[in-house]
Short mmCIF file of C-alpha atoms in Angstrom, two decimals:
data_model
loop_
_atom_site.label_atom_id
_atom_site.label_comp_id
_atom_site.label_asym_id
_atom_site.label_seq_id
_atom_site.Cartn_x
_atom_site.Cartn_y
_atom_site.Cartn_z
CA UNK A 250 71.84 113.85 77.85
CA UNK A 251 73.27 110.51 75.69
CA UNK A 252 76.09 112.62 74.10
CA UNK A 253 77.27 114.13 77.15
CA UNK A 254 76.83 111.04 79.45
CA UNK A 255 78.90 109.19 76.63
CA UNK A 256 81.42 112.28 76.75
CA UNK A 257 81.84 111.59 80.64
CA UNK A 258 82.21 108.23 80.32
CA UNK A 259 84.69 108.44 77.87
CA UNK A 260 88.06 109.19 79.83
CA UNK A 261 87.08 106.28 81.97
CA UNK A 262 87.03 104.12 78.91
CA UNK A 263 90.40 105.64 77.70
CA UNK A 264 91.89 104.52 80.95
CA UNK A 265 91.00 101.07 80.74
CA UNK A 266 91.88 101.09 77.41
CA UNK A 267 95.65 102.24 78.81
CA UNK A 268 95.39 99.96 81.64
CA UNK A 269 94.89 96.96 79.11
CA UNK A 270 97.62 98.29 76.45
CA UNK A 271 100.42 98.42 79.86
CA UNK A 272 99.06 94.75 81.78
CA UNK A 273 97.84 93.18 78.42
CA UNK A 274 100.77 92.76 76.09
CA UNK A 275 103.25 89.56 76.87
CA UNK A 276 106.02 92.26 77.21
CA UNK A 277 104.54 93.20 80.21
CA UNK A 278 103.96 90.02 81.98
CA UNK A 279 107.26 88.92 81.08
CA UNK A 280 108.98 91.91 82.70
CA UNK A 281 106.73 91.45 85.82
CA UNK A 282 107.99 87.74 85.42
CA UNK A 283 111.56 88.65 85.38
CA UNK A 284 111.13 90.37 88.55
CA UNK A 285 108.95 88.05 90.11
CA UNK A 286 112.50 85.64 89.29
CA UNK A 287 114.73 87.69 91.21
CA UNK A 288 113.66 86.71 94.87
CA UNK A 289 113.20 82.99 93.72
CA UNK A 290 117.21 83.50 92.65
CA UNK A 291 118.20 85.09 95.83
CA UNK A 292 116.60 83.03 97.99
CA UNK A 293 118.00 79.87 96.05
CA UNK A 294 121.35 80.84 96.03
CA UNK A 295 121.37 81.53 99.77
CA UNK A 296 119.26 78.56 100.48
CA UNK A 297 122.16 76.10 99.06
CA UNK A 298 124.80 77.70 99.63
CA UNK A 299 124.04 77.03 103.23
CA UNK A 300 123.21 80.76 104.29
CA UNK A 301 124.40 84.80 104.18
CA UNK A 302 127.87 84.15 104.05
CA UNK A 303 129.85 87.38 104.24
CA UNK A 304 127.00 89.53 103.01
CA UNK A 305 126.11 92.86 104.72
CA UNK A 306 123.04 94.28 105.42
CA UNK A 307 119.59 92.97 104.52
CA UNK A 308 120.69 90.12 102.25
CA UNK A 309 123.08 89.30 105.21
CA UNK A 310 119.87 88.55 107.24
CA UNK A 311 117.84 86.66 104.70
CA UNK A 312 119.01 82.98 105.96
CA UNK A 313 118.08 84.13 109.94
CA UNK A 314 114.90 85.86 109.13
CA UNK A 315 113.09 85.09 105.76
CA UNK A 316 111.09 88.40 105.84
CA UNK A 317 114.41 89.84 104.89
CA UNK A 318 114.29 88.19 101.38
CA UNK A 319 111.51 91.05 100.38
CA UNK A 320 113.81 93.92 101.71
CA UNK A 321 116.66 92.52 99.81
CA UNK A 322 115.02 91.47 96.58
CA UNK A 323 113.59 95.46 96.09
CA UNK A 324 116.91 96.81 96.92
CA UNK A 325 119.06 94.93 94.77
CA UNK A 326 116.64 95.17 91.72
CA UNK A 327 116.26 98.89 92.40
CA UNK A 328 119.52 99.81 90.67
CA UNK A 329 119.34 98.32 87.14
CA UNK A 330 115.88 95.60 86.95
CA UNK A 331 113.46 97.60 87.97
CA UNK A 332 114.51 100.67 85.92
CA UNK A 333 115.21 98.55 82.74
CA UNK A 334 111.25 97.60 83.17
CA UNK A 335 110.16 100.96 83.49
CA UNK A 336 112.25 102.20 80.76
CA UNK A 337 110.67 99.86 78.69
CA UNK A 338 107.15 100.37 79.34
CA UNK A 339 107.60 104.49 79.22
CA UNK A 340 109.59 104.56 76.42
CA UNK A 341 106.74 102.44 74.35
CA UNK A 342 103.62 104.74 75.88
CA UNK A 343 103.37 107.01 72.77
CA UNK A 344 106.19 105.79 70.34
CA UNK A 345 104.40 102.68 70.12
CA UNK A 346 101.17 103.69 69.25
CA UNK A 347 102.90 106.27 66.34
CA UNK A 348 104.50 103.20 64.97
CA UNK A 349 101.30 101.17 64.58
CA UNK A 350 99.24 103.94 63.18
CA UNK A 351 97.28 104.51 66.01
CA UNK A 352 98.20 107.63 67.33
CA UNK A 353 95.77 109.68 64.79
CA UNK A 354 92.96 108.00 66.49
CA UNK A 355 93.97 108.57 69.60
CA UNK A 356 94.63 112.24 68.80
CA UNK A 357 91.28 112.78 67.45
CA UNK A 358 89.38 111.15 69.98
CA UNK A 359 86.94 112.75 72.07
CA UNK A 360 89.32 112.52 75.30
CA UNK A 361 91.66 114.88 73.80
CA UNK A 362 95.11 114.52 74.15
CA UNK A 363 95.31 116.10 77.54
CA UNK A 364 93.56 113.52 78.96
CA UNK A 365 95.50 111.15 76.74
CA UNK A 366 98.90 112.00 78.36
CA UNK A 367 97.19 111.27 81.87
CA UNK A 368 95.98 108.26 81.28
CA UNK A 369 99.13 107.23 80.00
CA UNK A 370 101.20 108.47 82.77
CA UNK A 371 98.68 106.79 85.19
CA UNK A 372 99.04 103.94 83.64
CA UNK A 373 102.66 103.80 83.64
CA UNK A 374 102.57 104.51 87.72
CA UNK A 375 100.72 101.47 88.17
CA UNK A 376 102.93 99.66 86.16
CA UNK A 377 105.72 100.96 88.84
CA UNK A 378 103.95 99.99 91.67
CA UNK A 379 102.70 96.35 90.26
CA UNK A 380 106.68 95.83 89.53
CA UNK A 381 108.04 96.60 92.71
CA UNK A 382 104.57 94.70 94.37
CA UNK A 383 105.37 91.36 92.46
CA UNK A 384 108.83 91.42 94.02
CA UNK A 385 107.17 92.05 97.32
CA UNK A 386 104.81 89.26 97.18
CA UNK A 387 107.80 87.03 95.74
CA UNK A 388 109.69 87.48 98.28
CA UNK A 389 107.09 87.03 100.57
CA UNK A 390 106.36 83.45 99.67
CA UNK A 391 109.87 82.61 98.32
CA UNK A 392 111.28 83.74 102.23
CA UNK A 393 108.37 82.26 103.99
CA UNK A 394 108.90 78.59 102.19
CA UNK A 395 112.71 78.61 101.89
CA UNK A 396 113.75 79.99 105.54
CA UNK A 397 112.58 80.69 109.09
CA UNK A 398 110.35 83.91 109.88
CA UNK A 399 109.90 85.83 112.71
CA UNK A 400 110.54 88.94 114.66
CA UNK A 401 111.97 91.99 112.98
CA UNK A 402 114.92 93.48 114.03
CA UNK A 403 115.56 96.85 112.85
CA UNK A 404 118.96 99.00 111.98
CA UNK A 405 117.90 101.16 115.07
CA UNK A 406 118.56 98.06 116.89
CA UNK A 407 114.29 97.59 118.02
CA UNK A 408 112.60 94.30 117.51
CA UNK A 409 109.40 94.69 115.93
CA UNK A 410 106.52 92.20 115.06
CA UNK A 411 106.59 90.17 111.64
CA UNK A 412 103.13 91.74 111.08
CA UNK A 413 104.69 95.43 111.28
CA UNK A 414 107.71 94.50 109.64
CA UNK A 415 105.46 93.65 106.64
CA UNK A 416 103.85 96.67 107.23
CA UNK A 417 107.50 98.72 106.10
CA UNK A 418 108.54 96.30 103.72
CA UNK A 419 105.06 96.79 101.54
CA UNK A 420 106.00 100.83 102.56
CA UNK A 421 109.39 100.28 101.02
CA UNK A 422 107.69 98.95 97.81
CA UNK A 423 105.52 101.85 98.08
CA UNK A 424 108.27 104.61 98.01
CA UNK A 425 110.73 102.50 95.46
CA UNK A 426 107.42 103.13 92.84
CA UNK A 427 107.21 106.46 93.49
CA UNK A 428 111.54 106.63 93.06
CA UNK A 429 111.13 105.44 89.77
CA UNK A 430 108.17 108.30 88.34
CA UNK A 431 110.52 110.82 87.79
CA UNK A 432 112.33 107.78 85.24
CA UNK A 433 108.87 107.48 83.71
CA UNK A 434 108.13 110.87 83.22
CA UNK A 435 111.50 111.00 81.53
CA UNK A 436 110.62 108.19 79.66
CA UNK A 437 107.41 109.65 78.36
CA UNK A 438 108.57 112.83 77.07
CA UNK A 439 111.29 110.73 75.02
CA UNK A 440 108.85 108.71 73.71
CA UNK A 441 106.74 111.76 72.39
CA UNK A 442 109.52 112.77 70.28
CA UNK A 443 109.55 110.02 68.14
CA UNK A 444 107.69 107.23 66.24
CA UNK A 445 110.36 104.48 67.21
CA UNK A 446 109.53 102.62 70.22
CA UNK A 447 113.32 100.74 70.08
CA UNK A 448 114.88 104.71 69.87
CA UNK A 449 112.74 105.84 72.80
CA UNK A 450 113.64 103.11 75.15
CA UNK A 451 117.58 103.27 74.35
CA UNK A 452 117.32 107.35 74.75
CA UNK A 453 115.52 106.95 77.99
CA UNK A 454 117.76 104.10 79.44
CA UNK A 455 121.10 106.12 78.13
CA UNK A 456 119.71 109.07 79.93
CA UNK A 457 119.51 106.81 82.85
CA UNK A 458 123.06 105.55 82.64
CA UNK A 459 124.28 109.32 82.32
CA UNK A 460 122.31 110.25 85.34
CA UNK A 461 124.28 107.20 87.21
CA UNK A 462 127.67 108.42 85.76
CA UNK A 463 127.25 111.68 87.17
CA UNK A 464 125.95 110.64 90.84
CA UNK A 465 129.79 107.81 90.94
CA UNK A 466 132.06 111.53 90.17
CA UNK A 467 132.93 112.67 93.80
CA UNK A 468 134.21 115.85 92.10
CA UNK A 469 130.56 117.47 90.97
CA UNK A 470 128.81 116.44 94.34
CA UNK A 471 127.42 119.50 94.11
CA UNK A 472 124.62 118.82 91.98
CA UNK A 473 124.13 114.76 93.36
CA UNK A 474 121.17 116.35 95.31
CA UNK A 475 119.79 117.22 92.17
CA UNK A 476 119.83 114.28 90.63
CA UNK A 477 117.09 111.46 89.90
CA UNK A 478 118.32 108.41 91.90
CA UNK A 479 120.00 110.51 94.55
CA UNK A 480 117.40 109.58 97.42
CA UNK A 481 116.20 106.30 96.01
CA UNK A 482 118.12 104.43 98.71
CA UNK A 483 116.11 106.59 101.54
CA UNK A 484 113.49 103.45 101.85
CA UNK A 485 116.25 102.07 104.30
CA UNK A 486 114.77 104.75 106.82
CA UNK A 487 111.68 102.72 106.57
CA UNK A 488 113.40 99.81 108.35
CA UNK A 489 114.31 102.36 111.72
CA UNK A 490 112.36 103.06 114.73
CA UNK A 491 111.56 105.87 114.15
CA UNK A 492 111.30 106.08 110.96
CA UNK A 493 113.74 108.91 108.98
CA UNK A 494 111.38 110.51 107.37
CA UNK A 495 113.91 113.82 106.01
CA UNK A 496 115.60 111.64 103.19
CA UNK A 497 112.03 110.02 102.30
CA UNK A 498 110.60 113.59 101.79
CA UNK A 499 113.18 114.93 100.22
CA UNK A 500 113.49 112.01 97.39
CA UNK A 501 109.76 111.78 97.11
CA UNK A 502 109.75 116.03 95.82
CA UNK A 503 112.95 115.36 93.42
CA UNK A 504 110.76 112.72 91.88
CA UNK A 505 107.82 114.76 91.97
CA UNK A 506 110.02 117.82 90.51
CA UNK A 507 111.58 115.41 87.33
CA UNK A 508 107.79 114.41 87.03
CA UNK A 509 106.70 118.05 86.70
CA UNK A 510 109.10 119.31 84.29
CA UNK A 511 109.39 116.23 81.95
CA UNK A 512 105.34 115.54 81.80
CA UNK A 513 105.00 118.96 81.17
CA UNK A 514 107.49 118.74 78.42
CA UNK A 515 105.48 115.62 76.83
CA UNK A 516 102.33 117.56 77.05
CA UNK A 517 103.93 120.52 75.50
CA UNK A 518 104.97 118.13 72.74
CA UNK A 519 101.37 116.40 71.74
CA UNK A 520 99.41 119.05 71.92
CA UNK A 521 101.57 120.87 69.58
CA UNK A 522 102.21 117.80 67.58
CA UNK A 523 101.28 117.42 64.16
CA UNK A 524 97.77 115.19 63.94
CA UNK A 525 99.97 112.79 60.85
CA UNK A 526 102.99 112.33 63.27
#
C-alpha cells in the first residue's frame, strides 16, 4: 500500500515541482513585472498628457472611463509583450533542464515522461493566464487611482454596469491566455529538440515573427484562417451586447488545433529521446 500510495502521489509532487520551476525563478517574476509595467505606462502617459488625444478605440476611452485602462493594456501587449513572455518561459520548459543536467532525472523518474510533458505544459498555461491576469489587476488599480470609473459603454452602443464590465474584461484575459497556448505548445516542442535554452527561445520567437509575416501579405489570405494569431483579436466580441461568440470559437479550436499537433510532436520527441540527451 506505501509504494503505490507514494506512486499516486507522485505526479502531484511533479506538478508542484513544475509549478515552482515556472513562478520560482527571478526570470519569471520579472516578466510578470514587465507586464505588470505596461498599464502603469499607459495610464501615465495619458494621465499627463491631459487625456486620449486622437486615439481610437479602447485606449481612446481610458481618460473618460478608467475601466478601459485593463481593456487597453491586454490588447496592446497582446501583439509582441505577452508573446515575448511566453516564448520565454516555453522555450526554457525542457531545454533548460537538458542544459543543467537534470533532464536524466527527470526522465527516469517514476512519473514517466508522459506525465512529465503534462505537467510542463500545465504549467506553462498557468503561466499564460497569471501574465495576462497581472495586467488585468494592473490595470485595475492603475485606472481606478489615475482616472474616473463608471458605467460601461459597449461597441454595440449598450451601457452596462462597472461590475459586468469587469466581468468581460477578466473574460478577455481569459481568452487572450488561451490565444497564446497554441505559441506555447510551439514553444515546447522547440524546446525538446535541443539542450540550449537561448536556441529554443530564438527558434520559437522567429517562428512567431514568420507566422506574423505571413498574416501582413494580402496576397496568401487564403491560409490567414489557418494561422496562429488569426483570431486573437476576437476578445473585442467580449466587449458587445451580445456577445460574438463565432470569432471566439473559432480562435479558441485553432489554438486548440496548434496545441494538438505541436504537444503531440514534443511527446513524440521525449519519449523517443535518448535517456543521455
Amino acid at each position: 500500500m506505501g509504494p503505490r500510495l507514494r506512486t499516486k502521489r507522485y505526479p502531484l509532487a511533479l506538478f508542484r515541482s513544475e509549478l515552482h520551476l515556472v513562478f520560482g525563478r527571478a526570470r519569471s517574476w520579472a516578466l510578470l513585472g514587465v507586464l505588470a509595467a505596461v498599464p502603469i505606462l499607459i495610464g501615465s502617459a495619458i494621465r499627463f498628457a491631459g487625456g486620449g488625444g486622437d486615439a481610437e478605440g479602447f485606449l481612446g476611452q481610458v481618460a473618460g472611463n478608467g475601466f478601459f485602462l485593463i481593456v487597453a493594456s491586454l490588447a496592446l501587449s497582446l501583439p509582441f509583450f505577452l508573446p515575448t513572455a511566453v516564448t520565454v518561459m516555453s522555450g526554457e520548459s525542457l531545454a533548460g533542464e537538458a542544459s543543467l543536467g537534470t533532464f536524466r532525472n527527470l526522465l527516469t523518474a517514476p512519473a514517466g515522461r508522459s506525465r512529465l510533458l503534462a505537467a510542463k505544459m500545465v504549467s506553462l498555461a498557468l503561466f499564460c493566464l497569471a501574465a495576462t491576469m497581472t495586467i488585468w489587476i494592473s490595470g485595475l488599480i492603475v485606472g481606478f487611482v489615475l482616472f474616473p470609473v463608471g458605467d460601461v459603454l459597449l461597441l454595440s452602443g449598450t451601457t452596462v454596469s462597472l461590475g459586468d464590465g469587469l466581468l468581460r474584461a477578466l473574460g478577455i484575459a481569459v481568452l487572450i491566455a488561451a490565444s497564446l497556448l497554441g505559441l506555447a505548445g510551439i514553444g515546447l516542442f522547440v524546446s525538446s529538440l535541443t539542450s540550449t535554452p537561448l536556441a529554443a527561445m530564438a527558434a520559437t520567437f522567429g517562428t512567431f515573427v514568420v507566422l506574423g509575416i505571413l498574416s501582413a501579405i494580402p496576397q496568401i489570405d487564403v491560409i490567414h484562417p489557418w494561422l496562429l494569431m488569426y483570431g486573437w483579436l476576437s476578445f473585442a466580441d467580449l466587449m458587445r451586447d451580445p456577445p460574438y461568440w463565432d470569432a471566439i470559437g473559432r480562435n479558441l479550436l485553432l489554438q486548440a488545433g496548434y496545441l494538438a499537433v505541436f504537444y503531440a510532436a514534443a511527446w513524440a520527441r521525449i519519449t523517443s529521446r535518448d535517456i543521455n540527451g
